[in-house]
PDB file of N, CA and C in Angstrom:
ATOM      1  N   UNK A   1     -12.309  34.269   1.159  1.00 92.00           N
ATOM      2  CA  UNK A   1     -11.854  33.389   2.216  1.00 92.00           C
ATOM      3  C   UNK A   1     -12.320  31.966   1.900  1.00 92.00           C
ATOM      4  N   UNK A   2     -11.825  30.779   2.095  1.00 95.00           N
ATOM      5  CA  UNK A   2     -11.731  29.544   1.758  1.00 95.00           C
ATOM      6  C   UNK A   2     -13.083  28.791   2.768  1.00 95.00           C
ATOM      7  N   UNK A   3     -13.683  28.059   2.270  1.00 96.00           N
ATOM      8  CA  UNK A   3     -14.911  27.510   3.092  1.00 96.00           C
ATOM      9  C   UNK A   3     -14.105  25.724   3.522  1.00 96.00           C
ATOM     10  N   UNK A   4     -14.402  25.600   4.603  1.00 96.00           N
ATOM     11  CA  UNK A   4     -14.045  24.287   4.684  1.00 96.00           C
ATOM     12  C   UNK A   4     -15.436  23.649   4.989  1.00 96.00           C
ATOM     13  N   UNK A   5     -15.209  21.826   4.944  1.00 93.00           N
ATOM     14  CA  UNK A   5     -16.454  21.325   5.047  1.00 93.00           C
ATOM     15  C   UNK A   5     -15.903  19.913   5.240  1.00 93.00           C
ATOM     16  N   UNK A   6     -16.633  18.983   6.272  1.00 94.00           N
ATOM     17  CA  UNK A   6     -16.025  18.015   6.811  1.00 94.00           C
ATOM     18  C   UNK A   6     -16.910  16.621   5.783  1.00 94.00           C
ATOM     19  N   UNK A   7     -16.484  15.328   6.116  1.00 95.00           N
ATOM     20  CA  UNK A   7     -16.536  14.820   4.751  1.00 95.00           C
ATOM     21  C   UNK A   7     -16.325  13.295   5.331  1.00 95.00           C
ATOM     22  N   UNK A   8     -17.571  12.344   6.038  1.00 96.00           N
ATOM     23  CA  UNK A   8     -16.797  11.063   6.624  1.00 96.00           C
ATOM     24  C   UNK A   8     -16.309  10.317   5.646  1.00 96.00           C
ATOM     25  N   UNK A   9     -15.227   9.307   5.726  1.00 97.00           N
ATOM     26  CA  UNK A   9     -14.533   9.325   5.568  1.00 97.00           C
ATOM     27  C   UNK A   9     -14.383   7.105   5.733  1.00 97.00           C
ATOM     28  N   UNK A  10     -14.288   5.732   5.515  1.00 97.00           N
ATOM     29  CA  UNK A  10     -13.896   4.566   5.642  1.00 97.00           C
ATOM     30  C   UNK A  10     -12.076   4.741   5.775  1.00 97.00           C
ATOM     31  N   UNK A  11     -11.675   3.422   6.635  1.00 98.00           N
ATOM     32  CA  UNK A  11     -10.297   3.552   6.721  1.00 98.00           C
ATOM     33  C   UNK A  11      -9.852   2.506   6.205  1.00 98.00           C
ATOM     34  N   UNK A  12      -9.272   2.020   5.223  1.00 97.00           N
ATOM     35  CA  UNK A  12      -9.225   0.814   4.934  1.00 97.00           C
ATOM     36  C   UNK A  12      -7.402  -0.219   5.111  1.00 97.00           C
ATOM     37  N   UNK A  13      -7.227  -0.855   5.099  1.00 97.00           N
ATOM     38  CA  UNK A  13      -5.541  -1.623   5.142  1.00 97.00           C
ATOM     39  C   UNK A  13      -5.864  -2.280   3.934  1.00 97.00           C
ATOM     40  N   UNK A  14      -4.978  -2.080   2.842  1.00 97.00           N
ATOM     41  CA  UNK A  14      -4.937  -2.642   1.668  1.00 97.00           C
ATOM     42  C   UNK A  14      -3.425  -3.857   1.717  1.00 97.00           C
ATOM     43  N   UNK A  15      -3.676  -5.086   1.639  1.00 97.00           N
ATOM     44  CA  UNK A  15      -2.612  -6.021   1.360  1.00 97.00           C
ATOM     45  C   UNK A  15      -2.298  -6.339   0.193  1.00 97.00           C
ATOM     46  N   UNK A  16      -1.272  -6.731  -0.448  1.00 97.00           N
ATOM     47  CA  UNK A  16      -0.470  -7.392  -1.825  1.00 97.00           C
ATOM     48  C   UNK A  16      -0.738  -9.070  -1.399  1.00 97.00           C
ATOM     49  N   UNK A  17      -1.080  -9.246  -2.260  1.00 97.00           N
ATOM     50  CA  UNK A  17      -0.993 -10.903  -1.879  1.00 97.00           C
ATOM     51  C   UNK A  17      -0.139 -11.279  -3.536  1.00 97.00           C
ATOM     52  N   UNK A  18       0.560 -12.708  -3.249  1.00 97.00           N
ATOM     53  CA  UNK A  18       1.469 -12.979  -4.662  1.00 97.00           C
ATOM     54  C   UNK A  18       0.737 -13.542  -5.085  1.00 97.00           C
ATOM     55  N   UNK A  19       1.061 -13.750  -6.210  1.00 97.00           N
ATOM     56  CA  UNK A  19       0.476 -14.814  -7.642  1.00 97.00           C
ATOM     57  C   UNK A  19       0.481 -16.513  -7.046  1.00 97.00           C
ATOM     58  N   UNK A  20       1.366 -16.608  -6.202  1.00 97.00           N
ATOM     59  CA  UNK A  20       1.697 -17.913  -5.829  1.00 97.00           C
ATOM     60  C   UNK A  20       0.072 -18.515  -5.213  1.00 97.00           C
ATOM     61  N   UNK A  21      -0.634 -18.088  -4.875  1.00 96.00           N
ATOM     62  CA  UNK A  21      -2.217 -17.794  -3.844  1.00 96.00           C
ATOM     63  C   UNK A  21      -1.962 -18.037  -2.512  1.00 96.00           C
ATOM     64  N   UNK A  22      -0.459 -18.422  -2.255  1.00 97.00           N
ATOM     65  CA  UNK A  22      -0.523 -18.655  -0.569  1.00 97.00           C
ATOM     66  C   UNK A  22      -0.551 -17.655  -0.048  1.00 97.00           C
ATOM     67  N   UNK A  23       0.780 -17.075  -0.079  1.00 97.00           N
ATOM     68  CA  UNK A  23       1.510 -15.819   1.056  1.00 97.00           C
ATOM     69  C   UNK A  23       1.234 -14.329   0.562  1.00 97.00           C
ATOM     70  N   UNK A  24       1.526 -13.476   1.587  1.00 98.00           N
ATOM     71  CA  UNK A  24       1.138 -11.802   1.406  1.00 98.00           C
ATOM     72  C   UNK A  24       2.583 -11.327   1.167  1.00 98.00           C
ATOM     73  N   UNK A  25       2.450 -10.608   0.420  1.00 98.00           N
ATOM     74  CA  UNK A  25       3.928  -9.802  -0.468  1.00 98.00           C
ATOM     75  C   UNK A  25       3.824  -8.369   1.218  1.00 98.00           C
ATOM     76  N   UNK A  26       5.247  -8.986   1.950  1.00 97.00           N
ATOM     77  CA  UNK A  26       5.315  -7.926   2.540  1.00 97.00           C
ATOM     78  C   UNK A  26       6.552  -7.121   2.696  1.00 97.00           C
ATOM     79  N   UNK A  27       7.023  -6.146   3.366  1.00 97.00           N
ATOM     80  CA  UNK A  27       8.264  -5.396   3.001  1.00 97.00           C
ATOM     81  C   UNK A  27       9.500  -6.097   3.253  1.00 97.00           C
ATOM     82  N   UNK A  28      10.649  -5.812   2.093  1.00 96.00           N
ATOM     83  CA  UNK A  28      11.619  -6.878   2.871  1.00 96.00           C
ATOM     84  C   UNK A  28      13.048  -5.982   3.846  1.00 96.00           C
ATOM     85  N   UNK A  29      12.324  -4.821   4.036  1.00 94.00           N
ATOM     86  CA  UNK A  29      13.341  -3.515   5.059  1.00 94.00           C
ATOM     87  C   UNK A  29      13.952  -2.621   4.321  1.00 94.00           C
ATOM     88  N   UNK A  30      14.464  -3.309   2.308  1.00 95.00           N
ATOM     89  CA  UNK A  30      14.598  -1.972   2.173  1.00 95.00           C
ATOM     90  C   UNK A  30      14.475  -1.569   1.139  1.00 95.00           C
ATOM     91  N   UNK A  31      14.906  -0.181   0.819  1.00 96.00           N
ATOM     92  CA  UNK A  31      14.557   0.858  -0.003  1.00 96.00           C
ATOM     93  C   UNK A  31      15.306   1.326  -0.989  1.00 96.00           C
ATOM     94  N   UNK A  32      14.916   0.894  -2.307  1.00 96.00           N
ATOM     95  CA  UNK A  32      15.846   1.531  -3.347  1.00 96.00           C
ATOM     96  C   UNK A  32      15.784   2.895  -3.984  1.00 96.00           C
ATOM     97  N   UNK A  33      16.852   3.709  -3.813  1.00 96.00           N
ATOM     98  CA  UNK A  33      17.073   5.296  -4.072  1.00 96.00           C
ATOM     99  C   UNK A  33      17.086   5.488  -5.358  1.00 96.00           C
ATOM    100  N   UNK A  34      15.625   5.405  -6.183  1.00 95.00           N
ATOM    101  CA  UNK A  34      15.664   5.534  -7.777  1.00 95.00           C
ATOM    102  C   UNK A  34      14.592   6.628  -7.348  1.00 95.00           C
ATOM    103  N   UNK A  35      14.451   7.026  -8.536  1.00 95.00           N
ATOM    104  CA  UNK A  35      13.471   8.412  -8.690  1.00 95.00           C
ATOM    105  C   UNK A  35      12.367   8.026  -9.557  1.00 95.00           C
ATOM    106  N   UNK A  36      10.956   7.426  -8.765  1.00 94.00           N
ATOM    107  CA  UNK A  36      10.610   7.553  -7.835  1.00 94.00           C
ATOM    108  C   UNK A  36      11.548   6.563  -6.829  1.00 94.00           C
ATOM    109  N   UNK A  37      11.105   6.693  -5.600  1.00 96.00           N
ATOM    110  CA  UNK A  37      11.641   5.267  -4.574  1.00 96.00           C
ATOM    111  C   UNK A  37      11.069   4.295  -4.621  1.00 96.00           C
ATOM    112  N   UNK A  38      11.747   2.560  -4.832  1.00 98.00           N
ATOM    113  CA  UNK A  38      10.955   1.498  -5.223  1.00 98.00           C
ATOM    114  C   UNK A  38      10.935   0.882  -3.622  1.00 98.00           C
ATOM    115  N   UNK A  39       9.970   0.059  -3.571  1.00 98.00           N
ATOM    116  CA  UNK A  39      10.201  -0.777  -2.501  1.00 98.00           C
ATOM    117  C   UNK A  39       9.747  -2.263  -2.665  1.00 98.00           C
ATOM    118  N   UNK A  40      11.086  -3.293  -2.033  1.00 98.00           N
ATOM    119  CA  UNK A  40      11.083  -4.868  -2.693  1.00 98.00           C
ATOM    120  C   UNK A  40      10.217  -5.439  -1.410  1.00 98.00           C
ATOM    121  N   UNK A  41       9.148  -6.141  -2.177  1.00 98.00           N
ATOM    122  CA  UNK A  41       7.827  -6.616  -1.442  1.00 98.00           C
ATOM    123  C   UNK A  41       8.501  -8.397  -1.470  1.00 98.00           C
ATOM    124  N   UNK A  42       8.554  -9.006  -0.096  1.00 98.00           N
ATOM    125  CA  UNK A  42       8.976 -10.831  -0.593  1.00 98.00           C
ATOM    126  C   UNK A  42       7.418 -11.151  -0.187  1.00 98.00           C
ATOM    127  N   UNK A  43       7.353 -12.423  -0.963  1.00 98.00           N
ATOM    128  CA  UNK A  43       6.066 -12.796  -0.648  1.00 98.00           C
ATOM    129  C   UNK A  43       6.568 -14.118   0.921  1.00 98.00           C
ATOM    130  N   UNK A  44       5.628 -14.166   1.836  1.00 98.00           N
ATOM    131  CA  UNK A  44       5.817 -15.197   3.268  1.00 98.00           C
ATOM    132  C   UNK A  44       5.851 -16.878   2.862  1.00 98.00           C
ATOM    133  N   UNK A  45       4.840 -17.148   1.765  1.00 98.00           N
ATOM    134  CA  UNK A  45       4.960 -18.551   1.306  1.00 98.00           C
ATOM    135  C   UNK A  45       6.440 -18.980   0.330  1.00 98.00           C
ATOM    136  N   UNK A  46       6.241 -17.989  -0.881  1.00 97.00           N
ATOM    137  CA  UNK A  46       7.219 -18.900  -1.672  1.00 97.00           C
ATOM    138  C   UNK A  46       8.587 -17.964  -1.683  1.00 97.00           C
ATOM    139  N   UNK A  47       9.002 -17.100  -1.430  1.00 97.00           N
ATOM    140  CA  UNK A  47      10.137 -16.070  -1.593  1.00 97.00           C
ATOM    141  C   UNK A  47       9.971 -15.070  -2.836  1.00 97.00           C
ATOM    142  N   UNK A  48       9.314 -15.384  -3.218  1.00 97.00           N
ATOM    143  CA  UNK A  48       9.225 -14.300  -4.831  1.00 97.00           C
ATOM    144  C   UNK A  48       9.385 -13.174  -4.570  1.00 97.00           C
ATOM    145  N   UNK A  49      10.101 -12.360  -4.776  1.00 97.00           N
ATOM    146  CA  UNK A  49      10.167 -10.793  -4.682  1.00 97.00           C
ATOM    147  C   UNK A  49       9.668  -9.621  -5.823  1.00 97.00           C
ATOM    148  N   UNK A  50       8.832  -8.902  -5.461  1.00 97.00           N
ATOM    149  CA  UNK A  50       8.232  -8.051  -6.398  1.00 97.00           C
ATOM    150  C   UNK A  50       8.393  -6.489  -5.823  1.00 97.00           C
ATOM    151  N   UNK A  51       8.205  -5.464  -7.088  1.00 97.00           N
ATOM    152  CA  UNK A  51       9.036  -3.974  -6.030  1.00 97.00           C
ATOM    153  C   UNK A  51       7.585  -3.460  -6.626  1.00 97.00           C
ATOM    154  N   UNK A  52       7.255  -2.362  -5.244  1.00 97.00           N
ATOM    155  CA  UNK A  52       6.251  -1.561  -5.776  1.00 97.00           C
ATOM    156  C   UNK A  52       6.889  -0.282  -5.667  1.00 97.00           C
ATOM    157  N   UNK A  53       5.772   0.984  -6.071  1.00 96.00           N
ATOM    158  CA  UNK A  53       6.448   2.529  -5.404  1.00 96.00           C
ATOM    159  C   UNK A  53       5.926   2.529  -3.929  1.00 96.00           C
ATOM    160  N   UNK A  54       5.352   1.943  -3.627  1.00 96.00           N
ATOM    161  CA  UNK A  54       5.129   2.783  -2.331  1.00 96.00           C
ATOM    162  C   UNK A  54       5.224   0.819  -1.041  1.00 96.00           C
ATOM    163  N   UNK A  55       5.015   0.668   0.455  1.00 96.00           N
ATOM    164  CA  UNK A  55       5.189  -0.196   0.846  1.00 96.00           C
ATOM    165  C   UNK A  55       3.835  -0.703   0.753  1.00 96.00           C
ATOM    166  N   UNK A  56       3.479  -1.839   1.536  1.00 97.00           N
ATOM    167  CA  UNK A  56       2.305  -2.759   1.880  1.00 97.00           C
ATOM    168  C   UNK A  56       2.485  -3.095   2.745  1.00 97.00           C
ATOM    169  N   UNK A  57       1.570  -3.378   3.718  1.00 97.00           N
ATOM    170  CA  UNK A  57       0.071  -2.953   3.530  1.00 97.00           C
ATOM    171  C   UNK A  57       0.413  -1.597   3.731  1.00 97.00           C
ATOM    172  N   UNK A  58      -1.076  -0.623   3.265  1.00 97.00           N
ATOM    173  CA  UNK A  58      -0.461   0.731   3.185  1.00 97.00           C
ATOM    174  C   UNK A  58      -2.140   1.132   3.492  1.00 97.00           C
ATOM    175  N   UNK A  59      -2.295   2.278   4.097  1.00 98.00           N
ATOM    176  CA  UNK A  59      -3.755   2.508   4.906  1.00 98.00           C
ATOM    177  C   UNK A  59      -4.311   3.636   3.658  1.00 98.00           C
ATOM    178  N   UNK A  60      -5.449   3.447   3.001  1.00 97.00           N
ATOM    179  CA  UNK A  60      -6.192   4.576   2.416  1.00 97.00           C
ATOM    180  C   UNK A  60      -7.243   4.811   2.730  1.00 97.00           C
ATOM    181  N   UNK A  61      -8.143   5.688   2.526  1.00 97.00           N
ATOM    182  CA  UNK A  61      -9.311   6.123   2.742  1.00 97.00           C
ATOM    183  C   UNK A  61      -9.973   6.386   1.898  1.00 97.00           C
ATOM    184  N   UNK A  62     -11.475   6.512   1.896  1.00 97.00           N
ATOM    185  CA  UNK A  62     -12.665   6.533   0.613  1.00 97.00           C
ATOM    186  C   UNK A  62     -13.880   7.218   1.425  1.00 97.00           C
ATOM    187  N   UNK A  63     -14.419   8.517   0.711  1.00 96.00           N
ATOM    188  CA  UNK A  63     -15.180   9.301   1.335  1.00 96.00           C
ATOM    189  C   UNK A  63     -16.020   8.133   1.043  1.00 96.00           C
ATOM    190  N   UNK A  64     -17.386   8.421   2.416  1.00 94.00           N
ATOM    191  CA  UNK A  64     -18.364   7.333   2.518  1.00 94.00           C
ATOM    192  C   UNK A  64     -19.627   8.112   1.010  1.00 94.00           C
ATOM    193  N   UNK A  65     -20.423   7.312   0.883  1.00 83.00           N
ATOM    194  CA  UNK A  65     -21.430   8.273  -0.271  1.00 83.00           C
ATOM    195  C   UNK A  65     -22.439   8.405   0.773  1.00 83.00           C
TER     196      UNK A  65
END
């Protein structure tokens, strides 16, 4: 039988910021159907558009030590 065991846990919001150093690369609504799925990030200051796999900001977690 499988043991479980609990494990705290930080929550973090990770942002893209552009190369430009002003603005944050955020989603621009949509979604391109490639395998994997890309998604086009515009940056708020200069317009630059960059695609990641997954969106931004995007929430992860890191067991605490």
């Amino acid at each position: 039988m499988a043991k479980f065991r609990e494990v705290e846990v930080k929550v973090f919001r990770e942002h893209a910021h552009c190369d430009c150093g002003k603005g944050e690369l955020v989603p621009d609504g949509t979604m391109r159907m490639t395998d994997p799925p890309q998604f086009p990030h515009r940056c708020t200051a200069c317009g630059h558009v960059e695609t990641f796999g997954e969106r931004f900001p995007r929430i992860i977690t890191r067991t605490v030590q």
